[in-house]
Short mmCIF file of C-alpha atoms in Angstrom, two decimals:
data_model
loop_
_atom_site.label_atom_id
_atom_site.label_comp_id
_atom_site.label_asym_id
_atom_site.label_seq_id
_atom_site.Cartn_x
_atom_site.Cartn_y
_atom_site.Cartn_z
CA MET A 266 113.26 43.73 63.66
CA THR A 267 112.59 47.44 63.70
CA LYS A 268 109.25 48.74 62.46
CA PRO A 269 109.69 51.33 59.68
CA SER A 270 107.59 53.89 61.55
CA SER A 271 109.89 53.72 64.58
CA ALA A 272 113.20 53.81 62.66
CA PRO A 273 115.48 56.86 62.67
CA LEU A 274 115.41 58.97 59.52
CA HIS A 275 119.20 59.27 59.13
CA TYR A 276 122.11 56.81 59.34
CA ASP A 277 125.78 56.83 58.54
CA VAL A 278 125.15 54.03 56.03
CA ILE A 279 121.99 52.47 54.61
CA LEU A 280 121.91 49.34 52.47
CA ALA A 281 119.23 48.11 50.10
CA GLY A 282 119.17 44.33 50.33
CA GLY A 283 119.09 42.00 53.33
CA GLY A 284 121.00 39.10 51.79
CA ILE A 285 124.36 37.79 52.93
CA ILE A 286 126.32 40.64 51.35
CA GLY A 287 124.15 43.36 52.83
CA LEU A 288 124.17 41.82 56.31
CA CYS A 289 127.91 41.08 56.35
CA THR A 290 128.71 44.60 55.18
CA ALA A 291 126.44 46.01 57.88
CA LEU A 292 128.12 43.91 60.58
CA PHE A 293 131.60 45.14 59.74
CA LEU A 294 130.40 48.74 59.47
CA ARG A 295 128.97 48.46 62.99
CA GLU A 296 132.37 47.23 64.21
CA LYS A 297 133.68 50.60 63.04
CA GLY A 298 131.09 52.37 65.17
CA LEU A 299 128.87 53.55 62.32
CA SER A 300 125.08 53.67 62.48
CA VAL A 301 123.67 51.28 59.87
CA ALA A 302 120.28 50.28 58.48
CA VAL A 303 119.47 47.38 56.14
CA LEU A 304 116.26 47.65 54.11
CA ASP A 305 114.60 44.67 52.46
CA LYS A 306 111.45 44.60 50.35
CA GLY A 307 110.43 41.33 52.02
CA ARG A 308 112.05 39.06 54.57
CA PRO A 309 115.84 39.40 54.95
CA GLY A 310 117.76 36.41 53.64
CA TYR A 311 114.75 34.85 51.93
CA GLU A 312 115.91 34.94 48.33
CA GLN A 313 119.11 33.50 46.85
CA SER A 314 121.17 33.80 50.05
CA SER A 315 119.07 31.06 51.68
CA ARG A 316 118.49 28.97 48.52
CA ASN A 317 122.04 28.20 47.43
CA TRP A 318 123.98 24.95 47.75
CA GLY A 319 125.58 25.83 51.09
CA TRP A 320 129.18 25.50 49.92
CA VAL A 321 132.04 27.43 51.53
CA ARG A 322 134.58 26.61 48.83
CA THR A 323 137.84 27.70 47.31
CA ILE A 324 138.26 25.12 44.51
CA SER A 325 137.56 26.56 41.05
CA GLN A 326 137.19 30.13 42.29
CA ALA A 327 138.55 32.76 39.91
CA MET A 328 142.05 33.87 40.89
CA GLU A 329 140.79 37.41 41.53
CA GLU A 330 138.15 36.06 43.92
CA LEU A 331 140.26 33.40 45.63
CA PRO A 332 141.58 35.79 48.34
CA LEU A 333 137.96 36.51 49.33
CA ALA A 334 137.22 32.79 49.58
CA VAL A 335 140.31 32.09 51.69
CA ALA A 336 139.70 35.11 53.94
CA SER A 337 136.10 34.01 54.53
CA ARG A 338 137.14 30.69 56.07
CA PRO A 339 138.22 32.03 59.52
CA LEU A 340 135.17 34.28 59.66
CA TRP A 341 132.84 31.33 59.09
CA GLN A 342 134.77 29.37 61.71
CA GLN A 343 134.46 32.17 64.25
CA TRP A 344 130.76 32.62 63.63
CA ALA A 345 130.19 28.87 63.97
CA LYS A 346 131.36 29.22 67.58
CA GLU A 347 128.60 31.79 68.15
CA GLY A 348 125.69 29.93 66.57
CA ASP A 349 124.76 26.53 65.16
CA PHE A 350 124.02 26.79 61.45
CA GLY A 351 125.70 23.57 60.34
CA TYR A 352 129.10 24.95 59.45
CA THR A 353 131.85 22.33 59.31
CA ARG A 354 135.16 21.96 57.49
CA CYS A 355 134.29 18.79 55.65
CA GLY A 356 136.53 19.24 52.60
CA LEU A 357 135.53 19.44 48.94
CA LEU A 358 136.29 16.83 46.28
CA SER A 359 136.07 18.11 42.69
CA LEU A 360 135.85 15.17 40.27
CA ALA A 361 136.91 15.22 36.62
CA GLN A 362 134.86 13.01 34.34
CA ASP A 363 137.34 13.06 31.43
CA LYS A 364 140.74 14.40 30.39
CA GLU A 365 139.30 17.77 29.31
CA GLU A 366 137.83 18.37 32.76
CA TRP A 367 141.01 17.13 34.45
CA ASP A 368 143.17 19.47 32.36
CA THR A 369 140.93 22.36 33.44
CA LEU A 370 141.33 21.47 37.12
CA GLU A 371 145.10 21.09 36.76
CA ARG A 372 145.41 24.50 35.12
CA TRP A 373 143.36 26.04 37.90
CA LEU A 374 145.50 24.41 40.59
CA ALA A 375 148.74 25.57 38.97
CA ALA A 376 147.46 29.15 39.12
CA ALA A 377 146.03 28.77 42.64
CA ARG A 378 149.33 27.52 44.05
CA THR A 379 150.85 30.93 43.39
CA HIS A 380 148.42 32.14 46.11
CA GLY A 381 149.59 29.48 48.59
CA PHE A 382 146.48 27.36 48.08
CA ASP A 383 146.24 23.99 49.87
CA ALA A 384 144.37 21.70 47.43
CA ARG A 385 145.96 18.46 46.25
CA GLU A 386 145.60 16.20 43.23
CA LEU A 387 144.13 12.72 43.57
CA GLY A 388 144.31 9.72 41.26
CA GLN A 389 141.73 6.95 40.99
CA PRO A 390 143.00 4.92 44.01
CA GLU A 391 143.01 7.99 46.26
CA ILE A 392 139.55 9.01 45.03
CA HIS A 393 138.21 5.58 45.93
CA THR A 394 139.77 5.82 49.41
CA LEU A 395 138.18 9.20 50.08
CA LEU A 396 134.93 8.37 48.27
CA PRO A 397 134.31 4.62 48.60
CA GLN A 398 130.61 5.14 47.85
CA SER A 399 131.38 5.95 44.19
CA ARG A 400 131.71 3.25 41.57
CA GLY A 401 132.54 5.75 38.82
CA GLN A 402 135.84 5.88 36.94
CA TRP A 403 137.15 9.41 37.26
CA ALA A 404 140.03 10.95 35.32
CA GLY A 405 141.27 12.70 38.45
CA ALA A 406 140.20 14.98 41.28
CA LEU A 407 141.20 17.95 43.38
CA TYR A 408 140.65 17.83 47.13
CA SER A 409 140.62 20.83 49.45
CA PRO A 410 140.38 19.76 53.11
CA GLY A 411 139.79 23.35 54.26
CA ASP A 412 136.57 23.87 52.32
CA GLY A 413 133.32 23.53 54.21
CA ARG A 414 129.55 23.56 54.26
CA ALA A 415 126.69 25.27 56.08
CA GLU A 416 122.90 25.43 55.99
CA PRO A 417 122.10 28.65 54.10
CA ASP A 418 118.69 29.27 55.67
CA LEU A 419 120.04 28.80 59.20
CA ALA A 420 123.13 30.87 58.43
CA MET A 421 120.96 33.75 57.26
CA ARG A 422 118.81 33.61 60.39
CA PHE A 423 122.01 33.66 62.45
CA LEU A 424 123.34 36.69 60.57
CA VAL A 425 120.07 38.58 61.04
CA ARG A 426 120.23 37.95 64.81
CA LYS A 427 123.92 38.82 64.96
CA ALA A 428 123.40 42.05 63.03
CA GLU A 429 120.52 43.13 65.26
CA ALA A 430 122.54 42.30 68.39
CA ALA A 431 125.36 44.47 67.02
CA GLY A 432 122.97 47.40 66.66
CA VAL A 433 122.12 47.20 62.96
CA THR A 434 118.60 48.46 62.21
CA ILE A 435 116.87 45.92 59.96
CA LEU A 436 113.74 47.09 58.17
CA PRO A 437 111.82 44.21 56.51
CA ASP A 438 108.89 44.78 54.16
CA THR A 439 110.37 48.14 53.20
CA ALA A 440 110.73 48.41 49.45
CA VAL A 441 113.25 50.91 48.15
CA LYS A 442 111.66 52.88 45.32
CA SER A 443 114.71 54.83 44.15
CA ILE A 444 118.10 56.22 45.10
CA ASP A 445 117.93 59.80 46.38
CA ILE A 446 120.43 62.15 44.73
CA GLN A 447 120.83 65.70 46.02
CA GLY A 448 123.40 68.13 44.62
CA GLY A 449 125.04 65.34 42.63
CA ARG A 450 125.59 63.18 45.72
CA ALA A 451 123.77 60.05 46.93
CA CYS A 452 122.16 60.89 50.23
CA GLY A 453 119.49 58.27 50.88
CA PHE A 454 116.70 56.08 49.57
CA GLU A 455 113.11 56.88 48.73
CA THR A 456 111.14 53.98 50.20
CA GLU A 457 107.49 52.99 50.21
CA THR A 458 107.25 54.40 53.73
CA GLY A 459 109.14 57.65 53.03
CA ARG A 460 112.67 58.99 52.65
CA ILE A 461 115.59 57.72 54.72
CA SER A 462 118.85 59.66 54.48
CA ALA A 463 122.45 58.60 54.99
CA SER A 464 126.01 59.70 54.45
CA ALA A 465 126.65 56.59 52.35
CA VAL A 466 124.21 54.49 50.34
CA VAL A 467 124.79 50.86 49.25
CA VAL A 468 122.93 48.88 46.60
CA ALA A 469 123.26 45.21 47.61
CA ALA A 470 119.98 44.01 46.16
CA GLY A 471 121.06 40.93 44.20
CA ILE A 472 118.98 40.45 41.06
CA TRP A 473 117.15 43.71 41.78
CA SER A 474 120.31 45.83 41.74
CA ARG A 475 120.10 46.48 38.00
CA TRP A 476 116.69 48.16 38.23
CA LEU A 477 117.45 50.05 41.42
CA CYS A 478 120.58 51.55 39.82
CA LYS A 479 118.50 52.41 36.78
CA THR A 480 116.45 54.87 38.89
CA VAL A 481 119.43 57.24 38.69
CA ASP A 482 120.52 56.23 35.17
CA ILE A 483 123.38 53.96 36.25
CA VAL A 484 123.99 51.21 33.70
CA LEU A 485 124.63 47.96 35.56
CA PRO A 486 125.27 45.04 33.14
CA GLN A 487 123.47 42.27 34.97
CA LEU A 488 121.29 39.31 34.01
CA LYS A 489 119.33 36.68 35.91
CA VAL A 490 120.03 32.94 36.00
CA ILE A 491 117.77 30.33 37.62
CA ALA A 492 119.37 27.40 39.46
CA SER A 493 117.40 24.45 40.84
CA VAL A 494 118.20 22.34 43.90
CA LEU A 495 116.74 19.36 45.76
CA ARG A 496 117.20 17.80 49.17
CA THR A 497 116.87 14.16 50.09
CA GLU A 498 115.63 12.41 53.15
CA PRO A 499 118.37 11.16 55.55
CA VAL A 500 120.91 8.74 54.05
CA GLU A 501 123.02 6.23 55.98
CA GLY A 502 126.62 5.90 54.83
CA GLY A 503 126.70 8.79 52.38
CA PRO A 504 129.83 10.86 51.59
CA ASP A 505 131.03 13.44 54.09
CA PRO A 506 133.05 15.76 51.80
CA ILE A 507 131.24 18.00 49.34
CA ILE A 508 131.25 16.28 45.95
CA ALA A 509 131.47 18.45 42.82
CA SER A 510 131.23 17.03 39.31
CA SER A 511 129.58 17.75 35.98
CA ARG A 512 127.22 14.80 36.56
CA PHE A 513 126.00 15.80 40.02
CA SER A 514 126.99 17.84 43.06
CA VAL A 515 126.25 16.68 46.60
CA ARG A 516 126.46 18.29 50.04
CA LYS A 517 125.59 16.57 53.33
CA ARG A 518 123.01 18.36 55.45
CA MET A 519 122.58 18.76 59.20
CA ASP A 520 119.51 16.51 59.14
CA GLY A 521 121.43 13.63 57.54
CA GLY A 522 119.99 14.21 54.10
CA TYR A 523 121.81 15.68 51.11
CA THR A 524 121.50 18.77 48.97
CA VAL A 525 121.80 17.69 45.33
CA ALA A 526 122.22 19.86 42.22
CA GLN A 527 123.90 19.93 38.84
CA ARG A 528 126.34 22.71 38.07
CA ASN A 529 125.71 22.73 34.31
CA SER A 530 121.93 23.01 34.49
CA SER A 531 121.26 26.71 35.14
CA ILE A 532 118.67 28.47 32.98
CA THR A 533 118.46 32.02 31.69
CA TYR A 534 115.42 33.37 29.87
CA VAL A 535 115.68 35.85 27.02
CA THR A 536 114.64 39.32 28.21
CA PRO A 537 115.14 42.86 26.89
CA ASP A 538 118.34 43.04 28.95
CA SER A 539 119.66 39.96 27.14
CA PHE A 540 119.84 42.05 23.96
CA ARG A 541 121.06 45.20 25.68
CA PHE A 542 124.02 43.41 27.23
CA MET A 543 124.67 40.79 24.56
CA ARG A 544 128.06 42.28 23.64
CA GLU A 545 129.26 42.30 27.26
CA PHE A 546 128.10 38.78 28.09
CA MET A 547 128.90 36.99 24.83
CA PRO A 548 132.65 36.27 25.43
CA ASN A 549 132.07 34.57 28.78
CA PHE A 550 128.93 32.85 27.53
CA LEU A 551 130.88 31.22 24.69
CA LYS A 552 133.41 29.91 27.24
CA GLN A 553 130.73 28.67 29.65
CA LYS A 554 127.91 27.69 27.28
CA LYS A 555 127.95 24.08 28.52
CA LEU A 556 126.91 25.36 31.95
CA LEU A 557 123.88 27.36 30.88
CA SER A 558 120.62 26.74 29.02
CA VAL A 559 119.08 29.73 27.21
CA ARG A 560 115.30 29.60 26.87
CA VAL A 561 112.59 31.74 25.35
CA GLY A 562 109.39 32.23 27.34
CA SER A 563 106.99 34.79 28.74
CA SER A 564 109.79 36.58 30.62
CA PHE A 565 110.56 38.88 27.67
CA VAL A 566 107.07 40.38 27.47
CA LYS A 567 106.69 40.39 31.25
CA GLU A 568 109.87 42.38 31.85
CA LEU A 569 109.15 44.70 28.94
CA LYS A 570 105.81 45.62 30.51
CA GLN A 571 107.44 46.11 33.91
CA GLU A 572 110.03 48.45 32.42
CA ARG A 573 107.38 50.60 30.81
CA GLN A 574 105.52 50.87 34.12
CA PHE A 575 108.62 51.34 36.24
CA GLY A 576 110.13 54.71 37.09
CA LYS A 577 110.10 57.63 39.46
CA ASP A 578 106.61 58.34 40.84
CA ARG A 579 105.30 55.24 39.08
CA LEU A 580 104.87 51.56 39.89
CA ASN A 581 107.82 49.76 41.37
CA PRO A 582 108.73 46.04 40.94
CA PHE A 583 110.13 45.91 44.46
CA GLU A 584 106.69 46.66 45.90
CA GLN A 585 105.01 44.14 43.62
CA TYR A 586 107.42 41.22 44.12
CA ARG A 587 108.20 40.77 47.81
CA ALA A 588 109.72 37.32 47.32
CA CYS A 589 111.36 35.78 44.28
CA ASP A 590 110.34 32.12 44.35
CA PRO A 591 110.73 30.51 40.90
CA ALA A 592 109.59 27.01 40.05
CA PRO A 593 112.39 24.41 40.04
CA ASP A 594 113.42 22.52 36.92
CA ARG A 595 112.05 19.16 38.07
CA LYS A 596 113.09 17.22 34.95
CA THR A 597 116.73 18.21 35.28
CA LEU A 598 116.74 17.49 39.02
CA ALA A 599 115.20 14.05 38.43
CA ARG A 600 117.90 13.30 35.84
CA THR A 601 120.62 14.50 38.24
CA MET A 602 119.27 12.31 41.02
CA GLN A 603 119.25 9.32 38.69
CA ARG A 604 122.91 9.90 37.84
CA LEU A 605 123.74 10.08 41.54
CA ARG A 606 121.94 6.78 42.18
CA GLU A 607 123.83 5.14 39.32
CA ASP A 608 127.20 6.27 40.66
CA MET A 609 126.55 5.78 44.38
CA PRO A 610 124.36 2.80 45.32
CA VAL A 611 123.93 4.26 48.80
CA PHE A 612 121.42 6.68 47.21
CA GLU A 613 119.47 4.05 45.22
CA LYS A 614 116.45 3.99 47.53
CA THR A 615 116.72 7.56 48.80
CA ARG A 616 113.59 9.64 48.44
CA VAL A 617 113.51 13.30 47.43
CA ALA A 618 112.12 15.47 50.24
CA ALA A 619 111.84 18.82 48.45
CA MET A 620 112.84 20.83 45.36
CA TRP A 621 113.30 24.56 44.96
CA ALA A 622 115.01 27.20 42.83
CA GLY A 623 116.69 30.56 43.23
CA VAL A 624 117.61 33.41 40.92
CA ILE A 625 121.28 34.34 40.68
CA ASP A 626 122.57 37.79 39.74
CA VAL A 627 125.33 37.46 37.14
CA VAL A 628 127.66 39.96 35.49
CA PRO A 629 129.72 39.54 32.30
CA ASP A 630 132.97 38.33 33.89
CA ALA A 631 131.34 36.48 36.83
CA LEU A 632 133.28 38.56 39.38
CA PRO A 633 131.41 40.60 41.99
CA ILE A 634 131.00 44.35 41.88
CA LEU A 635 132.24 45.90 45.14
CA SER A 636 132.64 49.48 44.15
CA PRO A 637 131.89 53.15 44.59
CA VAL A 638 130.00 54.83 41.74
CA ALA A 639 132.18 57.56 40.28
CA ARG A 640 129.29 59.69 39.08
CA TYR A 641 127.64 59.96 42.51
CA PRO A 642 129.86 60.37 45.59
CA GLY A 643 128.42 58.45 48.53
CA LEU A 644 126.92 55.68 46.36
CA PHE A 645 128.30 52.13 46.43
CA VAL A 646 127.32 48.88 44.70
CA ALA A 647 127.78 45.34 46.06
CA THR A 648 126.25 42.84 43.67
CA GLY A 649 126.89 40.43 40.78
CA PHE A 650 128.29 37.52 42.80
CA SER A 651 127.36 35.07 40.05
CA ALA A 652 126.64 32.08 42.35
CA HIS A 653 129.68 32.65 44.60
CA GLY A 654 128.17 35.01 47.15
CA PHE A 655 127.39 32.66 50.03
CA GLY A 656 130.89 31.28 50.52
CA VAL A 657 132.76 34.56 50.02
CA GLY A 658 130.10 36.72 51.69
CA PRO A 659 131.90 37.34 55.00
CA ALA A 660 135.14 38.62 53.44
CA ALA A 661 133.24 40.49 50.72
CA GLY A 662 131.28 42.29 53.44
CA LYS A 663 134.51 43.17 55.23
CA LEU A 664 136.05 44.50 52.02
CA MET A 665 132.92 46.54 51.32
CA ALA A 666 132.89 48.02 54.83
CA ASN A 667 136.54 49.03 54.47
CA LEU A 668 135.80 50.59 51.10
CA ILE A 669 132.90 52.64 52.47
CA ALA A 670 134.96 53.74 55.49
CA GLY A 671 137.89 54.71 53.26
CA GLU A 672 140.26 52.13 54.76
CA GLN A 673 142.83 49.94 53.04
CA ASP A 674 142.65 46.17 52.66
CA THR A 675 144.46 43.39 50.79
CA LEU A 676 141.50 41.58 49.27
CA GLY A 677 141.79 42.85 45.72
CA ARG A 678 139.21 45.62 45.47
CA GLU A 679 140.83 46.69 42.19
CA HIS A 680 139.30 43.61 40.51
CA PHE A 681 135.74 44.42 41.53
CA THR A 682 135.19 47.96 40.26
CA LEU A 683 132.13 49.06 38.31
CA GLU A 684 134.48 50.90 35.94
CA ARG A 685 135.83 47.62 34.51
CA PHE A 686 132.67 47.38 32.43
CA GLY A 687 133.29 50.80 30.95
CA CYS A 688 130.40 52.32 32.90
CA ASN A 689 131.38 54.93 35.45
CA GLY A 690 127.78 55.56 36.33
CA GLU A 691 127.09 57.66 33.28
CA THR A 692 123.68 57.81 31.67
CA SER A 693 123.26 55.51 28.68
CA ALA A 694 120.07 56.12 26.71
CA GLY A 695 117.93 53.06 26.15
CA ARG A 696 119.80 50.87 28.61
#
């Protein structure tokens, strides 16, 4: 990786954030012949991009996002020929525990079929054939043979190497302090090592995007959600497809173990932003409240203090927090593992090898923001993937590169604008 002191001072495009979205966008920009730099406050790919479940899925994606998921499949397949990061088309089996869940899956499939989607419905006998390890009685299931899996940490290392080989300048340990605006146009970043200029500037900083946009008074409605994951030691005879259910979710790993999580166990802590954006988030929260636990803790006071310290020519959270590494919810993970053991005897004696957590950037409608900022020409935002970023990352990066270069695409950019939240980049006092 390039040392900050030896990096050029101007690029065609610079991106804040070395996660999967930032790196994929950079790769496709380099294919267009543009000079590109990716800045990260710590180690690229260390935060949520390497901590997720490792699913490359289409089932249950929002209709607006489904084209991104489908378009990402061939990109993952091509990259898997260039490096070994555990990608395989193993299929995904989404299980319904009761009629309510089954009705939800059926409604989704009916809508997805208008996009030419390839999932199929399974009854109990077919579920047992595909998943003989389970002794549960399921109301039904959807199966997508084209969905796949990969090891997130290895995939991120691969993307860093691929980006560098393509000529992308990657600057680790380089915190972005603020967006540089000159003459009403975005023209670079102020970093802890000095100013770097560019013709186009991209905020792709995950959970940190909200505060980075705030340096130029852009209101980005974004909150943080913590999701916990565990991995097991190797298991003989476990399922090969990804298993998704409200009781547990399971993905086979390269080492023979399994990544295990529970989709309805994410946690969000009440912070000042929770109140600021309550109106925007409330409709979707009421629809998805079974999937999220709201807790009160020290986060409110902690973030309030950070806000009062944070600002131009003052302290910066990106310099203080090089790596976001939250504690996992061990009680919930233990309960999830117990459910898995009850349903699949093959896991009864399996030991847990590790637990971890990541922080997900979410927006009110759970669709990503892939958008220019109307107020500041030259400024773009790529964030808010709401737990979908890993699987759709390749196509999202391609869409973003086309957007920056002013080229057309067919991946639905009209659904991902910042303007849909009623904020065109205007200043909003107190937010």
